């Protein structure tokens, strides 16, 4: 079975950094696009970033560009999101999700999410 | 950016009723539209992709339709497990995925 398990969330001060991880299993990890989606408390879903199976392409929402870095380790079947210069508006549950083998596909499996709280 | 607008924001219904949720895109997205269901404290679950194709394990009472800019999710006979928030998502304007704001289906 496909499983995605996030970790690394927590409380961080404004301007601080945090690294999220997502452990994947049950599928050929290096074949699929992977994505981070976030959800602020009581709000809707926002796509944050995605990365191609081989790591050669990465894309970000404008608000994350230059502050967040998505990466993957195929040997460990792991996805990461390094976040710097965190702001209060980055407070959210961060989900990792599986895209498709090709571009332009929805997200068919999701992790349970990890909560990031940016506050002093 | 493609803006996705869902209506209504909240839908109050009784079990057994037929419900119709709407999603409108600000530009033509062909059929690159997905629907997700999210229950409190849980991750979203993919229900529909390609505007009308049910994902694995999704019951036949849930269906999707539409193309271009107007889309609909229909639940033919609402069951207790269907009370949740539903989001539409466009993936035509890749990689800039965008979601609607959600429709809450409540008792």
Short mmCIF file of C-alpha atoms in Angstrom, two decimals:
data_model
loop_
_atom_site.label_atom_id
_atom_site.label_comp_id
_atom_site.label_asym_id
_atom_site.label_seq_id
_atom_site.Cartn_x
_atom_site.Cartn_y
_atom_site.Cartn_z
CA UNK A 1 0.00 0.00 0.00
CA UNK A 2 1.10 3.55 -0.69
CA UNK A 3 2.07 5.38 2.48
CA UNK A 4 3.27 8.93 3.02
CA UNK A 5 4.34 9.99 6.50
CA UNK A 6 5.34 13.56 7.23
CA UNK A 7 7.51 14.77 10.09
CA UNK A 8 9.43 17.82 11.19
CA UNK A 9 6.69 20.27 12.01
CA UNK A 10 6.69 22.38 15.13
CA UNK A 11 6.77 25.85 16.60
CA UNK A 12 9.26 28.29 15.08
CA UNK A 13 9.79 32.01 15.49
CA UNK A 14 9.21 34.44 12.64
CA UNK A 15 12.31 34.55 10.48
CA UNK A 16 13.30 31.06 11.53
CA UNK A 17 13.84 27.89 9.55
CA UNK A 18 12.36 24.41 9.55
CA UNK A 19 12.82 21.27 7.50
CA UNK A 20 9.91 18.97 6.78
CA UNK A 21 10.29 15.39 5.65
CA UNK A 22 7.99 12.87 4.06
CA UNK A 23 8.79 9.16 4.08
CA UNK A 24 7.26 7.34 1.14
CA UNK A 25 6.65 3.63 0.67
CA UNK A 26 4.62 1.21 -1.40
CA UNK A 27 5.42 2.60 -4.85
CA UNK A 28 8.32 3.39 -7.17
CA UNK A 29 9.22 6.70 -5.57
CA UNK A 30 11.64 7.93 -8.22
CA UNK A 31 8.98 7.61 -10.89
CA UNK A 32 6.43 10.05 -9.50
CA UNK A 33 6.12 13.79 -9.17
CA UNK A 34 5.79 14.70 -5.49
CA UNK A 35 4.12 17.74 -4.01
CA UNK A 36 3.73 19.78 -0.84
CA UNK A 37 0.31 21.27 -0.14
CA UNK A 38 -0.53 23.34 2.90
CA UNK A 39 -3.66 24.26 4.77
CA UNK A 40 -3.80 27.19 7.16
CA UNK A 41 -6.01 26.67 10.24
CA UNK A 42 -9.65 26.65 9.18
CA UNK A 43 -8.75 27.51 5.59
CA UNK A 44 -8.56 25.80 2.23
CA UNK A 45 -5.79 24.00 0.39
CA UNK A 46 -2.81 25.72 -1.23
CA UNK A 47 -0.26 24.06 -3.50
CA UNK A 48 3.26 24.97 -2.33
CA UNK A 49 5.82 23.13 -4.46
CA UNK A 50 6.42 20.06 -6.54
CA UNK A 51 9.37 18.10 -7.86
CA UNK A 52 9.85 15.69 -10.72
CA UNK A 53 10.66 12.04 -10.11
CA UNK A 54 14.33 12.47 -10.93
CA UNK A 55 14.55 15.81 -9.13
CA UNK A 56 15.39 17.70 -12.33
CA UNK A 57 12.42 20.07 -12.20
CA UNK A 58 11.06 22.01 -9.25
CA UNK A 59 8.26 24.54 -9.07
CA UNK A 60 6.98 26.81 -6.31
CA UNK A 61 4.04 29.02 -5.52
CA UNK A 62 5.11 32.67 -5.64
CA UNK A 63 4.94 33.10 -1.86
CA UNK A 64 7.43 30.24 -1.37
CA UNK A 65 9.84 31.15 -4.16
CA UNK A 66 13.24 32.01 -2.78
CA UNK A 67 12.40 30.92 0.76
CA UNK A 68 11.46 27.25 0.40
CA UNK A 69 13.41 24.45 -1.27
CA UNK A 70 11.89 21.14 -2.24
CA UNK A 71 14.16 18.13 -2.63
CA UNK A 72 14.06 14.36 -2.72
CA UNK A 73 16.30 11.42 -1.90
CA UNK A 74 15.46 8.45 -4.08
CA UNK A 75 17.73 6.11 -2.11
CA UNK A 76 15.68 6.83 1.01
CA UNK A 77 12.33 7.37 -0.74
CA UNK A 78 12.11 10.66 1.06
CA UNK A 79 10.75 14.08 0.17
CA UNK A 80 11.82 17.25 1.97
CA UNK A 81 10.83 20.88 2.24
CA UNK A 82 13.42 23.27 3.63
CA UNK A 83 11.76 26.46 4.77
CA UNK A 84 13.59 29.69 5.61
CA UNK A 85 12.50 33.21 6.60
CA UNK A 86 9.26 31.86 7.95
CA UNK A 87 6.32 34.19 8.40
CA UNK A 88 3.15 34.01 10.44
CA UNK A 89 1.23 33.36 7.24
CA UNK A 90 3.23 30.15 6.70
CA UNK A 91 1.43 28.65 9.70
CA UNK A 92 -0.39 25.61 8.35
CA UNK A 93 -0.61 21.87 8.19
CA UNK A 94 1.77 20.75 5.47
CA UNK A 95 0.80 17.66 3.48
CA UNK A 96 2.99 15.73 1.11
CA UNK A 97 1.14 14.19 -1.77
CA UNK A 98 1.88 12.00 -4.76
CA UNK A 99 1.33 13.38 -8.21
CA UNK A 100 1.58 11.35 -11.36
CA UNK A 101 4.27 9.90 -13.55
CA UNK A 102 3.69 12.68 -16.04
CA UNK A 103 3.01 16.35 -15.56
CA UNK A 104 -0.39 17.85 -14.97
CA UNK A 105 -1.97 15.19 -12.81
CA UNK A 106 -3.95 15.39 -9.56
CA UNK A 107 -2.74 14.10 -6.21
CA UNK A 108 -3.88 10.56 -5.59
CA UNK A 109 -2.28 9.83 -2.21
CA UNK A 110 -1.70 12.16 0.73
CA UNK A 111 0.07 11.96 4.04
CA UNK A 112 -1.66 12.95 7.28
CA UNK A 113 0.21 16.22 7.48
CA UNK A 114 2.54 17.97 9.90
CA UNK A 115 1.70 21.23 11.64
CA UNK A 116 3.99 24.23 11.33
CA UNK A 117 3.31 27.14 13.65
CA UNK A 118 5.20 30.39 13.13
CA UNK A 119 4.84 32.55 16.21
CA UNK A 120 6.92 34.43 18.73
CA UNK B 1 -3.57 32.21 -12.15
CA UNK B 2 -6.73 30.19 -12.64
CA UNK B 3 -9.24 31.09 -9.93
CA UNK B 4 -11.59 28.32 -8.85
CA UNK B 5 -14.89 29.36 -7.31
CA UNK B 6 -17.10 26.85 -5.52
CA UNK B 7 -20.74 27.19 -4.58
CA UNK B 8 -22.43 27.06 -2.24
CA UNK B 9 -20.04 27.61 0.65
CA UNK B 10 -22.20 25.45 2.91
CA UNK B 11 -24.88 22.93 2.04
CA UNK B 12 -27.25 21.68 4.73
CA UNK B 13 -28.84 18.39 3.75
CA UNK B 14 -30.35 15.21 5.16
CA UNK B 15 -29.13 11.65 4.63
CA UNK B 16 -30.59 10.13 1.49
CA UNK B 17 -30.87 13.45 -0.35
CA UNK B 18 -29.26 14.19 -3.70
CA UNK B 19 -26.66 16.94 -3.58
CA UNK B 20 -24.99 18.96 -6.30
CA UNK B 21 -21.83 20.99 -5.75
CA UNK B 22 -20.58 23.49 -8.29
CA UNK B 23 -17.12 24.62 -9.29
CA UNK B 24 -16.33 27.35 -11.80
CA UNK B 25 -12.94 28.09 -13.33
CA UNK B 26 -11.91 31.60 -14.36
CA UNK B 27 -10.67 30.26 -17.70
CA UNK B 28 -11.00 27.15 -19.81
CA UNK B 29 -9.37 24.17 -18.08
CA UNK B 30 -10.76 21.55 -20.49
CA UNK B 31 -11.38 18.54 -18.23
CA UNK B 32 -8.33 18.93 -16.00
CA UNK B 33 -10.40 19.08 -12.86
CA UNK B 34 -10.27 16.99 -9.71
CA UNK B 35 -12.51 16.75 -6.67
CA UNK B 36 -11.32 15.95 -3.16
CA UNK B 37 -13.13 15.10 0.05
CA UNK B 38 -11.74 16.15 3.41
CA UNK B 39 -13.04 15.18 6.82
CA UNK B 40 -12.00 16.93 10.05
CA UNK B 41 -8.44 16.12 11.06
CA UNK B 42 -7.83 14.07 7.94
CA UNK B 43 -5.96 14.51 4.70
CA UNK B 44 -7.87 15.18 1.52
CA UNK B 45 -8.95 12.14 -0.49
CA UNK B 46 -9.07 12.15 -4.27
CA UNK B 47 -12.58 11.40 -5.49
CA UNK B 48 -12.73 12.44 -9.13
CA UNK B 49 -10.15 13.30 -11.78
CA UNK B 50 -10.48 14.22 -15.42
CA UNK B 51 -13.73 15.91 -14.36
CA UNK B 52 -15.68 12.65 -14.39
CA UNK B 53 -13.47 9.63 -13.63
CA UNK B 54 -13.89 8.13 -10.19
CA UNK B 55 -10.71 7.34 -8.29
CA UNK B 56 -10.13 3.84 -6.98
CA UNK B 57 -12.59 2.85 -4.28
CA UNK B 58 -14.96 5.78 -4.74
CA UNK B 59 -18.58 4.63 -4.63
CA UNK B 60 -20.78 4.93 -7.69
CA UNK B 61 -23.16 7.34 -5.91
CA UNK B 62 -20.46 10.01 -6.36
CA UNK B 63 -20.10 11.39 -9.87
CA UNK B 64 -18.52 14.34 -11.62
CA UNK B 65 -19.37 16.18 -14.80
CA UNK B 66 -18.54 19.27 -16.78
CA UNK B 67 -15.85 20.71 -19.00
CA UNK B 68 -14.35 24.05 -19.87
CA UNK B 69 -15.25 26.33 -16.98
CA UNK B 70 -18.28 24.73 -15.32
CA UNK B 71 -18.10 21.56 -13.26
CA UNK B 72 -20.38 19.63 -10.94
CA UNK B 73 -19.97 16.99 -8.26
CA UNK B 74 -23.11 15.00 -7.52
CA UNK B 75 -23.83 12.62 -4.69
CA UNK B 76 -26.98 10.74 -5.61
CA UNK B 77 -28.02 9.66 -2.11
CA UNK B 78 -26.08 11.19 0.72
CA UNK B 79 -24.70 8.76 3.29
CA UNK B 80 -23.46 9.63 6.78
CA UNK B 81 -19.85 9.20 5.68
CA UNK B 82 -20.30 11.84 2.97
CA UNK B 83 -20.57 14.75 5.39
CA UNK B 84 -17.31 16.57 4.76
CA UNK B 85 -15.72 19.47 2.91
CA UNK B 86 -15.30 19.10 -0.84
CA UNK B 87 -12.65 20.90 -2.87
CA UNK B 88 -12.24 21.20 -6.59
CA UNK B 89 -8.76 21.61 -8.08
CA UNK B 90 -7.57 22.52 -11.55
CA UNK B 91 -4.39 21.03 -12.94
CA UNK B 92 -4.64 22.44 -16.44
CA UNK B 93 -2.52 25.50 -15.65
CA UNK B 94 0.34 23.28 -14.50
CA UNK B 95 2.43 23.66 -12.38
CA UNK B 96 0.26 26.34 -10.79
CA UNK B 97 -2.33 24.06 -9.26
CA UNK B 98 -5.21 25.95 -7.66
CA UNK B 99 -8.05 24.82 -5.44
CA UNK B 100 -11.50 26.15 -4.82
CA UNK B 101 -12.33 27.45 -1.37
CA UNK B 102 -14.39 24.37 -0.54
CA UNK B 103 -18.03 23.45 0.03
CA UNK B 104 -19.00 22.09 3.42
CA UNK B 105 -21.74 19.47 3.33
CA UNK B 106 -23.38 19.34 6.73
CA UNK B 107 -26.40 17.75 8.32
#
